[in-house]
């Protein structure tokens, strides 16, 4: 089990956050219905050759368990979440990422996207989760596969993931183009970009 380093801080709750026991559901639009048999995972952009994987192939990527806290920009936090899934770093064995790639855009169903620094994306506590606290992810929390980026605000944790695009230049994703911060570090309160 990888323990996200932020959970080991003396004060685990970032500024301006309050704790919740329950796990709220938040997203834009309605919950997409995704059939695992039809689901595809695409690696695109600055890679030697684009690649598409089925759910079965994806689940054979290196697996990881992570314990992390959730910090939502709407000011709730939920501690001690356990996640099971596929580590982002395992992708490196499946595709050759070109050296110009410095950012990623993680894509989700219905045109959702969120941008991350390549180094943040490949941080060892980042994973594509299929289980939370021992149970299969529910549709409203992003099944069959969601990203979890423990050290950034939770909007970076794309639900209903469909693929990853490698990029040389940074570009705003869905919430970022609506004014959310390009990086989103909860300890620096990187909530919104200045107008
Ligand atoms: N595909 C997709 N993923 C998304 C979103 C979204 O609108 N669409 N919203 C984000 C936001 S703003 C939050 S706070 C978290 C909420 O995840 P949860 O519903 O599992 O708590 O999902 C993130 N991932
Ligand atoms: Mo959010």
mmCIF file of N, CA, C and O in Angstrom, residues 22-27 31 70 76 78 83 129 132 136-148 154 157-160:
data_model
loop_
_atom_site.group_PDB
_atom_site.id
_atom_site.type_symbol
_atom_site.label_atom_id
_atom_site.label_comp_id
_atom_site.label_asym_id
_atom_site.label_seq_id
_atom_site.Cartn_x
_atom_site.Cartn_y
_atom_site.Cartn_z
ATOM 1 N N UNK A 22 -19.014 11.499 5.171
ATOM 2 C CA UNK A 22 -19.625 10.940 3.959
ATOM 3 C C UNK A 22 -18.813 11.376 2.740
ATOM 4 O O UNK A 22 -17.934 12.232 2.838
ATOM 5 N N UNK A 23 -19.142 10.790 1.604
ATOM 6 C CA UNK A 23 -18.431 11.097 0.366
ATOM 7 C C UNK A 23 -19.420 11.691 -0.638
ATOM 8 O O UNK A 23 -20.193 10.954 -1.263
ATOM 9 N N UNK A 24 -19.419 13.018 -0.806
ATOM 10 C CA UNK A 24 -20.362 13.648 -1.727
ATOM 11 C C UNK A 24 -20.096 13.275 -3.184
ATOM 12 O O UNK A 24 -18.998 12.852 -3.528
ATOM 13 N N UNK A 25 -21.112 13.426 -3.999
ATOM 14 C CA UNK A 25 -21.003 13.230 -5.451
ATOM 15 C C UNK A 25 -21.092 14.592 -6.111
ATOM 16 O O UNK A 25 -22.039 15.339 -5.845
ATOM 17 N N UNK A 26 -20.108 14.931 -6.931
ATOM 18 C CA UNK A 26 -20.073 16.236 -7.604
ATOM 19 C C UNK A 26 -19.549 16.078 -9.019
ATOM 20 O O UNK A 26 -18.498 15.481 -9.225
ATOM 21 N N UNK A 27 -20.273 16.585 -9.960
ATOM 22 C CA UNK A 27 -19.759 16.628 -11.341
ATOM 23 C C UNK A 27 -20.676 17.484 -12.193
ATOM 24 O O UNK A 27 -21.793 17.821 -11.793
ATOM 25 N N UNK A 31 -24.776 11.343 -14.991
ATOM 26 C CA UNK A 31 -23.864 10.197 -14.861
ATOM 27 C C UNK A 31 -23.919 9.364 -16.142
ATOM 28 O O UNK A 31 -24.987 8.876 -16.502
ATOM 29 N N UNK A 70 -8.992 13.223 0.504
ATOM 30 C CA UNK A 70 -9.634 13.963 -0.591
ATOM 31 C C UNK A 70 -9.819 15.401 -0.133
ATOM 32 O O UNK A 70 -10.306 15.638 0.973
ATOM 33 N N UNK A 76 -14.790 20.805 1.258
ATOM 34 C CA UNK A 76 -14.863 19.619 2.117
ATOM 35 C C UNK A 76 -13.651 18.741 1.864
ATOM 36 O O UNK A 76 -13.105 18.716 0.752
ATOM 37 N N UNK A 78 -12.174 14.635 2.931
ATOM 38 C CA UNK A 78 -12.511 13.323 3.495
ATOM 39 C C UNK A 78 -11.206 12.544 3.644
ATOM 40 O O UNK A 78 -10.514 12.288 2.656
ATOM 41 N N UNK A 83 -7.790 3.227 -2.099
ATOM 42 C CA UNK A 83 -8.080 3.078 -3.532
ATOM 43 C C UNK A 83 -7.331 1.877 -4.072
ATOM 44 O O UNK A 83 -6.192 1.620 -3.667
ATOM 45 N N UNK A 129 -8.327 4.509 -10.386
ATOM 46 C CA UNK A 129 -8.967 3.677 -9.371
ATOM 47 C C UNK A 129 -10.158 2.919 -9.953
ATOM 48 O O UNK A 129 -10.907 3.451 -10.784
ATOM 49 N N UNK A 132 -12.896 1.753 -4.196
ATOM 50 C CA UNK A 132 -12.737 2.720 -3.102
ATOM 51 C C UNK A 132 -13.192 2.053 -1.804
ATOM 52 O O UNK A 132 -14.281 1.475 -1.760
ATOM 53 N N UNK A 136 -16.271 -1.891 -5.281
ATOM 54 C CA UNK A 136 -16.214 -1.388 -6.660
ATOM 55 C C UNK A 136 -16.710 0.052 -6.683
ATOM 56 O O UNK A 136 -17.674 0.393 -5.996
ATOM 57 N N UNK A 137 -16.070 0.886 -7.487
ATOM 58 C CA UNK A 137 -16.541 2.261 -7.673
ATOM 59 C C UNK A 137 -17.973 2.231 -8.178
ATOM 60 O O UNK A 137 -18.306 1.413 -9.030
ATOM 61 N N UNK A 138 -18.786 3.142 -7.698
ATOM 62 C CA UNK A 138 -20.145 3.252 -8.226
ATOM 63 C C UNK A 138 -20.120 4.152 -9.464
ATOM 64 O O UNK A 138 -19.168 4.903 -9.678
ATOM 65 N N UNK A 139 -21.189 4.068 -10.259
ATOM 66 C CA UNK A 139 -21.260 4.869 -11.484
ATOM 67 C C UNK A 139 -21.106 6.354 -11.164
ATOM 68 O O UNK A 139 -20.377 7.078 -11.850
ATOM 69 N N UNK A 140 -21.762 6.845 -10.101
ATOM 70 C CA UNK A 140 -21.699 8.292 -9.832
ATOM 71 C C UNK A 140 -20.314 8.741 -9.352
ATOM 72 O O UNK A 140 -19.984 9.907 -9.464
ATOM 73 N N UNK A 141 -19.509 7.812 -8.842
ATOM 74 C CA UNK A 141 -18.138 8.168 -8.451
ATOM 75 C C UNK A 141 -17.123 7.865 -9.562
ATOM 76 O O UNK A 141 -15.919 7.941 -9.324
ATOM 77 N N UNK A 142 -17.607 7.491 -10.751
ATOM 78 C CA UNK A 142 -16.687 7.424 -11.888
ATOM 79 C C UNK A 142 -16.422 6.071 -12.501
ATOM 80 O O UNK A 142 -15.507 5.952 -13.313
ATOM 81 N N UNK A 143 -17.180 5.038 -12.133
ATOM 82 C CA UNK A 143 -16.953 3.693 -12.695
ATOM 83 C C UNK A 143 -17.069 3.705 -14.233
ATOM 84 O O UNK A 143 -17.831 4.505 -14.761
ATOM 85 N N UNK A 144 -16.338 2.860 -14.922
ATOM 86 C CA UNK A 144 -15.481 1.807 -14.367
ATOM 87 C C UNK A 144 -14.094 2.278 -13.891
ATOM 88 O O UNK A 144 -13.501 1.620 -13.054
ATOM 89 N N UNK A 145 -13.607 3.414 -14.389
ATOM 90 C CA UNK A 145 -12.242 3.842 -14.061
ATOM 91 C C UNK A 145 -12.221 5.347 -13.833
ATOM 92 O O UNK A 145 -12.685 6.111 -14.687
ATOM 93 N N UNK A 146 -11.681 5.774 -12.695
ATOM 94 C CA UNK A 146 -11.488 7.205 -12.450
ATOM 95 C C UNK A 146 -10.042 7.457 -12.065
ATOM 96 O O UNK A 146 -9.370 6.593 -11.507
ATOM 97 N N UNK A 147 -9.576 8.671 -12.346
ATOM 98 C CA UNK A 147 -8.257 9.061 -11.884
ATOM 99 C C UNK A 147 -8.367 9.513 -10.425
ATOM 100 O O UNK A 147 -9.410 10.038 -10.018
ATOM 101 N N UNK A 148 -7.284 9.304 -9.646
ATOM 102 C CA UNK A 148 -7.186 9.875 -8.300
ATOM 103 C C UNK A 148 -5.814 10.531 -8.182
ATOM 104 O O UNK A 148 -4.793 9.866 -8.357
ATOM 105 N N UNK A 154 -9.667 17.886 -5.790
ATOM 106 C CA UNK A 154 -10.305 16.680 -6.325
ATOM 107 C C UNK A 154 -10.877 16.856 -7.732
ATOM 108 O O UNK A 154 -11.215 15.870 -8.380
ATOM 109 N N UNK A 157 -9.223 14.840 -10.327
ATOM 110 C CA UNK A 157 -9.431 13.389 -10.318
ATOM 111 C C UNK A 157 -10.601 13.041 -11.238
ATOM 112 O O UNK A 157 -11.734 12.825 -10.789
ATOM 113 N N UNK A 158 -10.308 12.994 -12.533
ATOM 114 C CA UNK A 158 -11.340 12.800 -13.563
ATOM 115 C C UNK A 158 -12.084 11.490 -13.381
ATOM 116 O O UNK A 158 -11.474 10.437 -13.178
ATOM 117 N N UNK A 159 -13.414 11.567 -13.455
ATOM 118 C CA UNK A 159 -14.238 10.360 -13.411
ATOM 119 C C UNK A 159 -14.480 9.866 -14.845
ATOM 120 O O UNK A 159 -14.330 10.609 -15.803
ATOM 121 N N UNK A 160 -14.868 8.608 -14.974
ATOM 122 C CA UNK A 160 -15.205 7.997 -16.289
ATOM 123 C C UNK A 160 -14.106 8.252 -17.314
ATOM 124 O O UNK A 160 -14.343 8.715 -18.434
#
